[in-house]
Amino acid sequence: MTVAEWLSVGALALGAAFFFTGTVGLLRFPGTFARLHALTKADNLGLGCVALGLALQADSAWVAAKLALVWGVALVAATVSAHLIARYTLRERGGTGRAPP
Amino acid sequence: MIDRAFDLLLIGGMLGLAVQVVASRALFRSVVLFIALGLLMAVVWARLAAPDLALAEAAIGAGLTGALLLAAYRALQPAGEAGDAEPAALPRRWALVAAVLSGALVAAIGWAVLGLEPPAASAGREALARLGESGVKSPITAVLLSFRAVDTLAEVVVLFAAFLGARVVAEPLGRAGPGPRPDPAGGEPVLMPLLLRVTVPMGVLVAGYLLWSGGHQPGGAFQAGAVLAALGVLLRLTGRLQPVAETSPAERLALVGGIVLFSAIGLAGAGMASAVLAYPEGWAYTLILLIETGLTLAIALPLTLLFSGSAGLRWRGR
């Protein structure tokens, strides 16, 4: 195997590890905030590693750019949904006094 | 080997989710699991090399149906109770009757299908062989808008009829739809305007691309309409679109325009081309694109209005 392929395998394995630990955290952690913390690691870093690993195997730079776009869009979605869930939970617990969002 | 393992995992996941959707005691849990089931279903279609169906399943089956079910869940919650009150469940004996009847139906259909002789010449092969006559390069679009155009026309009519039915039985505006309408002027999460500024133009672009790409690759009116409807849901949830009790003339035009256009071009085919719903020689691509544009709106607007639980929507920026 070439260096790029080894790097790709490494990145994919790292991504899978992030997803695994993120899922375990989501299932086992107590409370919404701790679970969000676990989930965002899997979403952001795990997907980033998988996208990087696949980009290293891509046939063209165009495909690699598309993978980067997928990662970017998923980052935006994960950021906003984590923000909304955290904000809602904070208000539920009467934390609205703390600053405008 | 690894493909087989992946397929088995998919099948196991689908069956497990399906059982939990039906057997779960809490309705909310069922709804969320059903959305997950739709996403897995999209992966299954992708594995079966049917990207058109995968796109439609992810957008309509998981996305919009999920939003509709969540809106319906909220409308079912007992009035006046805050937050997490579960709606009253179906009595067990009725659930049992429904389960037995649908089980019998599935068994009967399965029995009939197993008894069928595999046809010597399938319609799919014939459609592929005569793709050149349709005027488009994508076999799916050729079947949907040329070879079996009457089915597609009927599907859009069904969607319109569903919208009319929902309006007939609709509860007063306050109880239908996705809950208290947020006022965009104050108290909005700080990321929301930023998200909308990125998502809305991008979504319109994606819908336009899907519509155009239907002519030569996976895509088309249904996928484009679903993306537009998802944007409508987003704008309705964030209070940019406010529900109103009247349907404006522009909305009426969008609701019936696609059906009228499709029917008119189809009827004109009786005189100008060989048959009803046939296209004149050389005009097929242009007419199909025109019809699909009308259909995109005729699919997006009823879906958004069904979610909104209102007869119309008004823009209210900030």
GROMACS .gro file of C-alpha atoms in nm:
model
  419
    1MET     CA    1   0.000   0.000   0.000
    2THR     CA    2   0.109   0.354  -0.064
    3VAL     CA    3   0.159   0.620   0.201
    4ALA     CA    4  -0.170   0.787   0.107
    5GLU     CA    5  -0.356   0.461   0.156
    6TRP     CA    6  -0.200   0.404   0.498
    7LEU     CA    7  -0.290   0.759   0.598
    8SER     CA    8  -0.643   0.702   0.469
    9VAL     CA    9  -0.684   0.383   0.671
   10GLY     CA   10  -0.551   0.560   0.979
   11ALA     CA   11  -0.793   0.852   0.938
   12LEU     CA   12  -1.090   0.618   0.882
   13ALA     CA   13  -1.001   0.413   1.191
   14LEU     CA   14  -0.963   0.730   1.398
   15GLY     CA   15  -1.299   0.854   1.271
   16ALA     CA   16  -1.464   0.522   1.359
   17ALA     CA   17  -1.310   0.542   1.707
   18PHE     CA   18  -1.453   0.892   1.755
   19PHE     CA   19  -1.798   0.777   1.645
   20PHE     CA   20  -1.780   0.477   1.876
   21THR     CA   21  -1.681   0.677   2.184
   22GLY     CA   22  -1.935   0.946   2.093
   23THR     CA   23  -2.212   0.687   2.074
   24VAL     CA   24  -2.109   0.527   2.403
   25GLY     CA   25  -2.109   0.872   2.562
   26LEU     CA   26  -2.451   0.954   2.418
   27LEU     CA   27  -2.592   0.635   2.566
   28ARG     CA   28  -2.412   0.636   2.902
   29PHE     CA   29  -2.355   0.999   3.008
   30PRO     CA   30  -2.598   1.155   3.253
   31GLY     CA   31  -2.783   1.471   3.156
   32THR     CA   32  -2.837   1.663   2.834
   33PHE     CA   33  -2.524   1.878   2.840
   34ALA     CA   34  -2.283   1.586   2.894
   35ARG     CA   35  -2.453   1.394   2.614
   36LEU     CA   36  -2.430   1.689   2.379
   37HIS     CA   37  -2.062   1.712   2.464
   38ALA     CA   38  -2.011   1.348   2.366
   39LEU     CA   39  -2.223   1.378   2.052
   40THR     CA   40  -2.051   1.685   1.912
   41LYS     CA   41  -1.711   1.513   1.926
   42ALA     CA   42  -1.842   1.224   1.716
   43ASP     CA   43  -2.015   1.459   1.472
   44ASN     CA   44  -1.736   1.707   1.419
   45LEU     CA   45  -1.409   1.517   1.459
   46GLY     CA   46  -1.535   1.172   1.363
   47LEU     CA   47  -1.699   1.288   1.042
   48GLY     CA   48  -1.397   1.508   0.969
   49CYS     CA   49  -1.162   1.209   0.999
   50VAL     CA   50  -1.386   0.989   0.782
   51ALA     CA   51  -1.414   1.262   0.518
   52LEU     CA   52  -1.036   1.311   0.524
   53GLY     CA   53  -0.976   0.938   0.491
   54LEU     CA   54  -1.214   0.913   0.194
   55ALA     CA   55  -1.070   1.226   0.034
   56LEU     CA   56  -0.724   1.066   0.037
   57GLN     CA   57  -0.869   0.778  -0.170
   58ALA     CA   58  -1.070   1.004  -0.403
   59ASP     CA   59  -1.007   0.989  -0.777
   60SER     CA   60  -1.008   1.364  -0.828
   61ALA     CA   61  -0.974   1.687  -0.634
   62TRP     CA   62  -1.339   1.756  -0.725
   63VAL     CA   63  -1.459   1.456  -0.524
   64ALA     CA   64  -1.235   1.560  -0.232
   65ALA     CA   65  -1.388   1.910  -0.246
   66LYS     CA   66  -1.738   1.760  -0.235
   67LEU     CA   67  -1.642   1.556   0.073
   68ALA     CA   68  -1.509   1.873   0.237
   69LEU     CA   69  -1.840   2.044   0.157
   70VAL     CA   70  -2.034   1.756   0.315
   71TRP     CA   71  -1.825   1.796   0.629
   72GLY     CA   72  -1.876   2.173   0.633
   73VAL     CA   73  -2.254   2.150   0.594
   74ALA     CA   74  -2.276   1.881   0.863
   75LEU     CA   75  -2.069   2.106   1.095
   76VAL     CA   76  -2.315   2.392   1.049
   77ALA     CA   77  -2.614   2.164   1.116
   78ALA     CA   78  -2.450   2.006   1.424
   79THR     CA   79  -2.350   2.345   1.565
   80VAL     CA   80  -2.696   2.494   1.532
   81SER     CA   81  -2.884   2.190   1.662
   82ALA     CA   82  -2.647   2.151   1.961
   83HIS     CA   83  -2.690   2.522   2.036
   84LEU     CA   84  -3.070   2.496   2.018
   85ILE     CA   85  -3.089   2.185   2.238
   86ALA     CA   86  -2.852   2.334   2.496
   87ARG     CA   87  -3.043   2.664   2.498
   88TYR     CA   88  -3.378   2.489   2.540
   89THR     CA   89  -3.244   2.274   2.825
   90LEU     CA   90  -3.096   2.578   2.999
   91ARG     CA   91  -3.433   2.759   2.986
   92GLU     CA   92  -3.615   2.448   3.107
   93ARG     CA   93  -3.397   2.459   3.418
   94GLY     CA   94  -3.474   2.822   3.479
   95GLY     CA   95  -3.142   2.944   3.348
   96THR     CA   96  -3.294   3.223   3.142
   97GLY     CA   97  -3.156   3.488   3.373
   98ARG     CA   98  -2.812   3.416   3.238
   99ALA     CA   99  -2.758   3.659   2.958
  100PRO     CA  100  -2.928   3.684   2.621
  101PRO     CA  101  -2.844   3.368   2.421
  102MET     CA  102  -1.810  -1.048   0.236
  103ILE     CA  103  -1.810  -0.700   0.390
  104ASP     CA  104  -2.102  -0.607   0.163
  105ARG     CA  105  -2.299  -0.905   0.291
  106ALA     CA  106  -2.224  -0.808   0.651
  107PHE     CA  107  -2.336  -0.450   0.585
  108ASP     CA  108  -2.659  -0.569   0.422
  109LEU     CA  109  -2.736  -0.801   0.713
  110LEU     CA  110  -2.674  -0.513   0.954
  111LEU     CA  111  -2.914  -0.295   0.752
  112ILE     CA  112  -3.186  -0.563   0.744
  113GLY     CA  113  -3.147  -0.629   1.117
  114GLY     CA  114  -3.162  -0.257   1.193
  115MET     CA  115  -3.473  -0.208   0.978
  116LEU     CA  116  -3.659  -0.499   1.136
  117GLY     CA  117  -3.558  -0.400   1.490
  118LEU     CA  118  -3.664  -0.039   1.434
  119ALA     CA  119  -3.991  -0.143   1.270
  120VAL     CA  120  -4.084  -0.364   1.566
  121GLN     CA  121  -3.999  -0.085   1.811
  122VAL     CA  122  -4.200   0.173   1.613
  123VAL     CA  123  -4.511  -0.043   1.644
  124ALA     CA  124  -4.452  -0.188   1.990
  125SER     CA  125  -4.327   0.123   2.169
  126ARG     CA  126  -4.562   0.244   2.442
  127ALA     CA  127  -4.472   0.611   2.412
  128LEU     CA  128  -4.604   0.774   2.095
  129PHE     CA  129  -4.322   1.029   2.082
  130ARG     CA  130  -4.063   0.751   2.083
  131SER     CA  131  -4.247   0.580   1.798
  132VAL     CA  132  -4.238   0.899   1.591
  133VAL     CA  133  -3.864   0.951   1.644
  134LEU     CA  134  -3.789   0.586   1.566
  135PHE     CA  135  -4.003   0.610   1.251
  136ILE     CA  136  -3.785   0.899   1.130
  137ALA     CA  137  -3.475   0.685   1.193
  138LEU     CA  138  -3.644   0.402   1.002
  139GLY     CA  139  -3.695   0.638   0.705
  140LEU     CA  140  -3.324   0.729   0.706
  141LEU     CA  141  -3.224   0.360   0.710
  142MET     CA  142  -3.473   0.298   0.429
  143ALA     CA  143  -3.295   0.565   0.223
  144VAL     CA  144  -2.965   0.381   0.278
  145VAL     CA  145  -3.136   0.058   0.166
  146TRP     CA  146  -3.252   0.223  -0.158
  147ALA     CA  147  -2.900   0.354  -0.213
  148ARG     CA  148  -2.765  -0.002  -0.162
  149LEU     CA  149  -3.019  -0.128  -0.419
  150ALA     CA  150  -2.872   0.123  -0.669
  151ALA     CA  151  -3.188   0.335  -0.674
  152PRO     CA  152  -3.058   0.687  -0.600
  153ASP     CA  153  -3.383   0.854  -0.709
  154LEU     CA  154  -3.578   0.661  -0.450
  155ALA     CA  155  -3.306   0.715  -0.188
  156LEU     CA  156  -3.327   1.092  -0.239
  157ALA     CA  157  -3.706   1.093  -0.226
  158GLU     CA  158  -3.716   0.864   0.078
  159ALA     CA  159  -3.466   1.074   0.275
  160ALA     CA  160  -3.640   1.402   0.188
  161ILE     CA  161  -4.007   1.299   0.200
  162GLY     CA  162  -4.014   0.971   0.394
  163ALA     CA  163  -3.779   1.070   0.675
  164GLY     CA  164  -3.774   1.451   0.664
  165LEU     CA  165  -4.119   1.583   0.581
  166THR     CA  166  -4.323   1.290   0.709
  167GLY     CA  167  -4.128   1.317   1.035
  168ALA     CA  168  -4.207   1.688   1.060
  169LEU     CA  169  -4.575   1.619   0.984
  170LEU     CA  170  -4.591   1.343   1.246
  171LEU     CA  171  -4.429   1.566   1.510
  172ALA     CA  172  -4.676   1.845   1.429
  173ALA     CA  173  -4.962   1.593   1.453
  174TYR     CA  174  -4.821   1.464   1.783
  175ARG     CA  175  -4.832   1.812   1.926
  176ALA     CA  176  -5.186   1.867   1.804
  177LEU     CA  177  -5.291   1.539   1.973
  178GLN     CA  178  -5.156   1.647   2.312
  179PRO     CA  179  -5.436   1.727   2.554
  180ALA     CA  180  -5.517   2.099   2.543
  181GLY     CA  181  -5.399   2.314   2.830
  182GLU     CA  182  -5.131   2.075   2.953
  183ALA     CA  183  -4.777   2.192   2.921
  184GLY     CA  184  -4.485   2.009   2.772
  185ASP     CA  185  -4.461   1.635   2.788
  186ALA     CA  186  -4.817   1.509   2.834
  187GLU     CA  187  -4.867   1.197   2.622
  188PRO     CA  188  -5.171   1.195   2.395
  189ALA     CA  189  -5.427   0.926   2.473
  190ALA     CA  190  -5.325   0.599   2.307
  191LEU     CA  191  -5.545   0.382   2.089
  192PRO     CA  192  -5.734   0.122   2.298
  193ARG     CA  193  -5.554  -0.212   2.290
  194ARG     CA  194  -5.834  -0.408   2.126
  195TRP     CA  195  -5.849  -0.166   1.832
  196ALA     CA  196  -5.471  -0.182   1.800
  197LEU     CA  197  -5.502  -0.562   1.794
  198VAL     CA  198  -5.770  -0.550   1.521
  199ALA     CA  199  -5.553  -0.317   1.311
  200ALA     CA  200  -5.248  -0.540   1.363
  201VAL     CA  201  -5.434  -0.858   1.261
  202LEU     CA  202  -5.588  -0.694   0.953
  203SER     CA  203  -5.263  -0.544   0.828
  204GLY     CA  204  -5.078  -0.868   0.903
  205ALA     CA  205  -5.335  -1.059   0.695
  206LEU     CA  206  -5.302  -0.805   0.413
  207VAL     CA  207  -4.921  -0.837   0.407
  208ALA     CA  208  -4.947  -1.217   0.413
  209ALA     CA  209  -5.202  -1.218   0.127
  210ILE     CA  210  -4.994  -0.984  -0.090
  211GLY     CA  211  -4.679  -1.184  -0.015
  212TRP     CA  212  -4.861  -1.508  -0.111
  213ALA     CA  213  -4.982  -1.354  -0.437
  214VAL     CA  214  -4.639  -1.217  -0.526
  215LEU     CA  215  -4.465  -1.549  -0.453
  216GLY     CA  216  -4.712  -1.723  -0.686
  217LEU     CA  217  -4.634  -1.494  -0.980
  218GLU     CA  218  -4.435  -1.620  -1.276
  219PRO     CA  219  -4.138  -1.391  -1.348
  220PRO     CA  220  -4.232  -1.212  -1.672
  221ALA     CA  221  -4.028  -1.293  -1.982
  222ALA     CA  222  -4.001  -0.929  -2.093
  223SER     CA  223  -4.017  -0.681  -1.807
  224ALA     CA  224  -4.143  -0.328  -1.859
  225GLY     CA  225  -3.818  -0.192  -1.719
  226ARG     CA  226  -3.606  -0.340  -1.998
  227GLU     CA  227  -3.846  -0.211  -2.262
  228ALA     CA  228  -3.835   0.137  -2.108
  229LEU     CA  229  -3.453   0.130  -2.110
  230ALA     CA  230  -3.448   0.011  -2.471
  231ARG     CA  231  -3.679   0.291  -2.585
  232LEU     CA  232  -3.520   0.565  -2.371
  233GLY     CA  233  -3.426   0.757  -2.687
  234GLU     CA  234  -3.793   0.816  -2.773
  235SER     CA  235  -3.864   0.995  -2.445
  236GLY     CA  236  -3.656   1.309  -2.502
  237VAL     CA  237  -3.474   1.286  -2.168
  238LYS     CA  238  -3.160   1.093  -2.072
  239SER     CA  239  -3.265   0.978  -1.724
  240PRO     CA  240  -3.469   0.655  -1.737
  241ILE     CA  241  -3.654   0.743  -1.416
  242THR     CA  242  -3.771   1.079  -1.552
  243ALA     CA  243  -3.861   0.911  -1.881
  244VAL     CA  244  -4.090   0.666  -1.699
  245LEU     CA  245  -4.237   0.928  -1.465
  246LEU     CA  246  -4.312   1.195  -1.724
  247SER     CA  247  -4.332   1.016  -2.055
  248PHE     CA  248  -4.403   0.643  -2.045
  249ARG     CA  249  -4.622   0.649  -1.732
  250ALA     CA  250  -4.711   1.019  -1.714
  251VAL     CA  251  -5.068   0.937  -1.611
  252ASP     CA  252  -4.942   0.787  -1.282
  253THR     CA  253  -4.742   1.098  -1.199
  254LEU     CA  254  -5.038   1.322  -1.279
  255ALA     CA  255  -5.258   1.113  -1.050
  256GLU     CA  256  -4.999   1.129  -0.771
  257VAL     CA  257  -4.995   1.508  -0.774
  258VAL     CA  258  -5.375   1.514  -0.780
  259VAL     CA  259  -5.375   1.283  -0.475
  260LEU     CA  260  -5.142   1.524  -0.292
  261PHE     CA  261  -5.373   1.814  -0.378
  262ALA     CA  262  -5.678   1.614  -0.264
  263ALA     CA  263  -5.498   1.532   0.064
  264PHE     CA  264  -5.436   1.902   0.120
  265LEU     CA  265  -5.804   1.983   0.049
  266GLY     CA  266  -5.911   1.704   0.287
  267ALA     CA  267  -5.682   1.837   0.560
  268ARG     CA  268  -5.833   2.182   0.515
  269VAL     CA  269  -6.186   2.046   0.538
  270VAL     CA  270  -6.122   1.872   0.872
  271ALA     CA  271  -5.869   2.126   1.001
  272GLU     CA  272  -5.904   2.243   1.356
  273PRO     CA  273  -5.905   2.613   1.425
  274LEU     CA  274  -5.571   2.769   1.343
  275GLY     CA  275  -5.448   2.789   1.702
  276ARG     CA  276  -5.428   2.413   1.762
  277ALA     CA  277  -5.301   2.296   1.426
  278GLY     CA  278  -4.939   2.315   1.316
  279PRO     CA  279  -4.615   2.333   1.505
  280GLY     CA  280  -4.709   2.515   1.821
  281PRO     CA  281  -4.659   2.868   1.948
  282ARG     CA  282  -4.543   3.090   1.668
  283PRO     CA  283  -4.211   3.246   1.757
  284ASP     CA  284  -4.190   3.617   1.702
  285PRO     CA  285  -3.880   3.681   1.494
  286ALA     CA  286  -3.842   4.027   1.645
  287GLY     CA  287  -3.723   3.917   1.988
  288GLY     CA  288  -3.581   3.631   2.191
  289GLU     CA  289  -3.445   3.432   1.901
  290PRO     CA  290  -3.139   3.206   1.933
  291VAL     CA  291  -2.839   3.395   1.808
  292LEU     CA  292  -2.741   3.133   1.552
  293MET     CA  293  -3.083   3.121   1.386
  294PRO     CA  294  -3.057   3.425   1.153
  295LEU     CA  295  -2.709   3.310   1.048
  296LEU     CA  296  -2.835   2.959   0.974
  297LEU     CA  297  -3.124   3.091   0.767
  298ARG     CA  298  -2.896   3.326   0.577
  299VAL     CA  299  -2.684   3.027   0.473
  300THR     CA  300  -2.952   2.758   0.439
  301VAL     CA  301  -3.229   2.932   0.250
  302PRO     CA  302  -3.031   3.048  -0.057
  303MET     CA  303  -2.843   2.716  -0.058
  304GLY     CA  304  -3.170   2.521  -0.040
  305VAL     CA  305  -3.323   2.714  -0.328
  306LEU     CA  306  -3.007   2.648  -0.530
  307VAL     CA  307  -3.018   2.275  -0.447
  308ALA     CA  308  -3.386   2.254  -0.541
  309GLY     CA  309  -3.319   2.423  -0.875
  310TYR     CA  310  -3.025   2.192  -0.941
  311LEU     CA  311  -3.228   1.880  -0.856
  312LEU     CA  312  -3.509   1.996  -1.085
  313TRP     CA  313  -3.273   2.059  -1.375
  314SER     CA  314  -3.067   1.744  -1.319
  315GLY     CA  315  -3.381   1.526  -1.344
  316GLY     CA  316  -3.339   1.538  -1.723
  317HIS     CA  317  -3.015   1.339  -1.726
  318GLN     CA  318  -2.937   1.200  -1.377
  319PRO     CA  319  -3.116   1.129  -1.047
  320GLY     CA  320  -3.337   1.418  -0.942
  321GLY     CA  321  -3.659   1.576  -1.058
  322ALA     CA  322  -3.978   1.742  -0.940
  323PHE     CA  323  -4.039   1.526  -0.633
  324GLN     CA  324  -3.694   1.571  -0.484
  325ALA     CA  325  -3.682   1.943  -0.569
  326GLY     CA  326  -4.031   1.992  -0.425
  327ALA     CA  327  -3.933   1.812  -0.105
  328VAL     CA  328  -3.628   2.037  -0.058
  329LEU     CA  329  -3.840   2.350  -0.112
  330ALA     CA  330  -4.100   2.217   0.133
  331ALA     CA  331  -3.825   2.155   0.392
  332LEU     CA  332  -3.723   2.520   0.355
  333GLY     CA  333  -4.087   2.616   0.403
  334VAL     CA  334  -4.098   2.410   0.724
  335LEU     CA  335  -3.780   2.580   0.848
  336LEU     CA  336  -3.917   2.928   0.773
  337ARG     CA  337  -4.249   2.842   0.935
  338LEU     CA  338  -4.080   2.709   1.250
  339THR     CA  339  -3.865   3.021   1.284
  340GLY     CA  340  -4.163   3.252   1.239
  341ARG     CA  341  -4.056   3.401   0.905
  342LEU     CA  342  -4.368   3.256   0.748
  343GLN     CA  343  -4.680   3.313   0.954
  344PRO     CA  344  -4.993   3.098   0.908
  345VAL     CA  345  -5.306   3.273   0.785
  346ALA     CA  346  -5.661   3.155   0.722
  347GLU     CA  347  -5.686   3.260   0.357
  348THR     CA  348  -5.506   3.122   0.054
  349SER     CA  349  -5.368   3.405  -0.158
  350PRO     CA  350  -5.414   3.405  -0.540
  351ALA     CA  351  -5.041   3.333  -0.587
  352GLU     CA  352  -5.067   3.031  -0.357
  353ARG     CA  353  -5.376   2.906  -0.540
  354LEU     CA  354  -5.186   2.936  -0.866
  355ALA     CA  355  -4.894   2.735  -0.726
  356LEU     CA  356  -5.127   2.471  -0.578
  357VAL     CA  357  -5.317   2.393  -0.900
  358GLY     CA  358  -5.079   2.537  -1.162
  359GLY     CA  359  -4.873   2.219  -1.203
  360ILE     CA  360  -5.180   1.998  -1.238
  361VAL     CA  361  -5.350   2.233  -1.485
  362LEU     CA  362  -5.032   2.272  -1.691
  363PHE     CA  363  -4.969   1.897  -1.694
  364SER     CA  364  -5.330   1.820  -1.792
  365ALA     CA  365  -5.338   2.091  -2.060
  366ILE     CA  366  -5.016   1.975  -2.224
  367GLY     CA  367  -5.135   1.615  -2.192
  368LEU     CA  368  -5.470   1.691  -2.358
  369ALA     CA  369  -5.301   1.895  -2.629
  370GLY     CA  370  -5.098   1.582  -2.702
  371ALA     CA  371  -5.417   1.422  -2.840
  372GLY     CA  372  -5.418   1.675  -3.124
  373MET     CA  373  -5.052   1.776  -3.165
  374ALA     CA  374  -4.887   1.441  -3.092
  375SER     CA  375  -4.996   1.078  -3.116
  376ALA     CA  376  -5.203   1.042  -2.798
  377VAL     CA  377  -5.316   1.204  -2.475
  378LEU     CA  378  -5.012   1.271  -2.251
  379ALA     CA  379  -4.776   1.224  -2.545
  380TYR     CA  380  -4.543   1.507  -2.644
  381PRO     CA  381  -4.499   1.649  -2.997
  382GLU     CA  382  -4.180   1.543  -3.174
  383GLY     CA  383  -3.877   1.748  -3.065
  384TRP     CA  384  -4.060   1.930  -2.785
  385ALA     CA  385  -4.042   1.656  -2.524
  386TYR     CA  386  -3.747   1.789  -2.322
  387THR     CA  387  -3.875   2.148  -2.305
  388LEU     CA  388  -4.228   2.040  -2.212
  389ILE     CA  389  -4.107   1.790  -1.951
  390LEU     CA  390  -3.889   2.058  -1.787
  391LEU     CA  391  -4.183   2.302  -1.792
  392ILE     CA  392  -4.418   2.046  -1.637
  393GLU     CA  393  -4.161   1.948  -1.374
  394THR     CA  394  -4.118   2.314  -1.275
  395GLY     CA  395  -4.493   2.344  -1.221
  396LEU     CA  396  -4.504   2.013  -1.036
  397THR     CA  397  -4.219   2.120  -0.804
  398LEU     CA  398  -4.436   2.405  -0.674
  399ALA     CA  399  -4.746   2.184  -0.671
  400ILE     CA  400  -4.557   1.939  -0.447
  401ALA     CA  401  -4.371   2.187  -0.224
  402LEU     CA  402  -4.662   2.413  -0.130
  403PRO     CA  403  -4.920   2.151  -0.018
  404LEU     CA  404  -4.653   1.977   0.191
  405THR     CA  405  -4.554   2.304   0.362
  406LEU     CA  406  -4.918   2.399   0.420
  407LEU     CA  407  -4.997   2.052   0.558
  408PHE     CA  408  -4.714   2.097   0.808
  409SER     CA  409  -4.817   2.452   0.888
  410GLY     CA  410  -5.177   2.344   0.945
  411SER     CA  411  -5.301   2.660   0.777
  412ALA     CA  412  -5.465   2.756   0.448
  413GLY     CA  413  -5.197   3.006   0.360
  414LEU     CA  414  -4.867   3.160   0.464
  415ARG     CA  415  -4.754   3.520   0.477
  416TRP     CA  416  -4.395   3.643   0.476
  417ARG     CA  417  -4.290   3.830   0.782
  418GLY     CA  418  -3.922   3.906   0.785
  419ARG     CA  419  -3.755   4.100   1.057
   0.00000   0.00000   0.00000
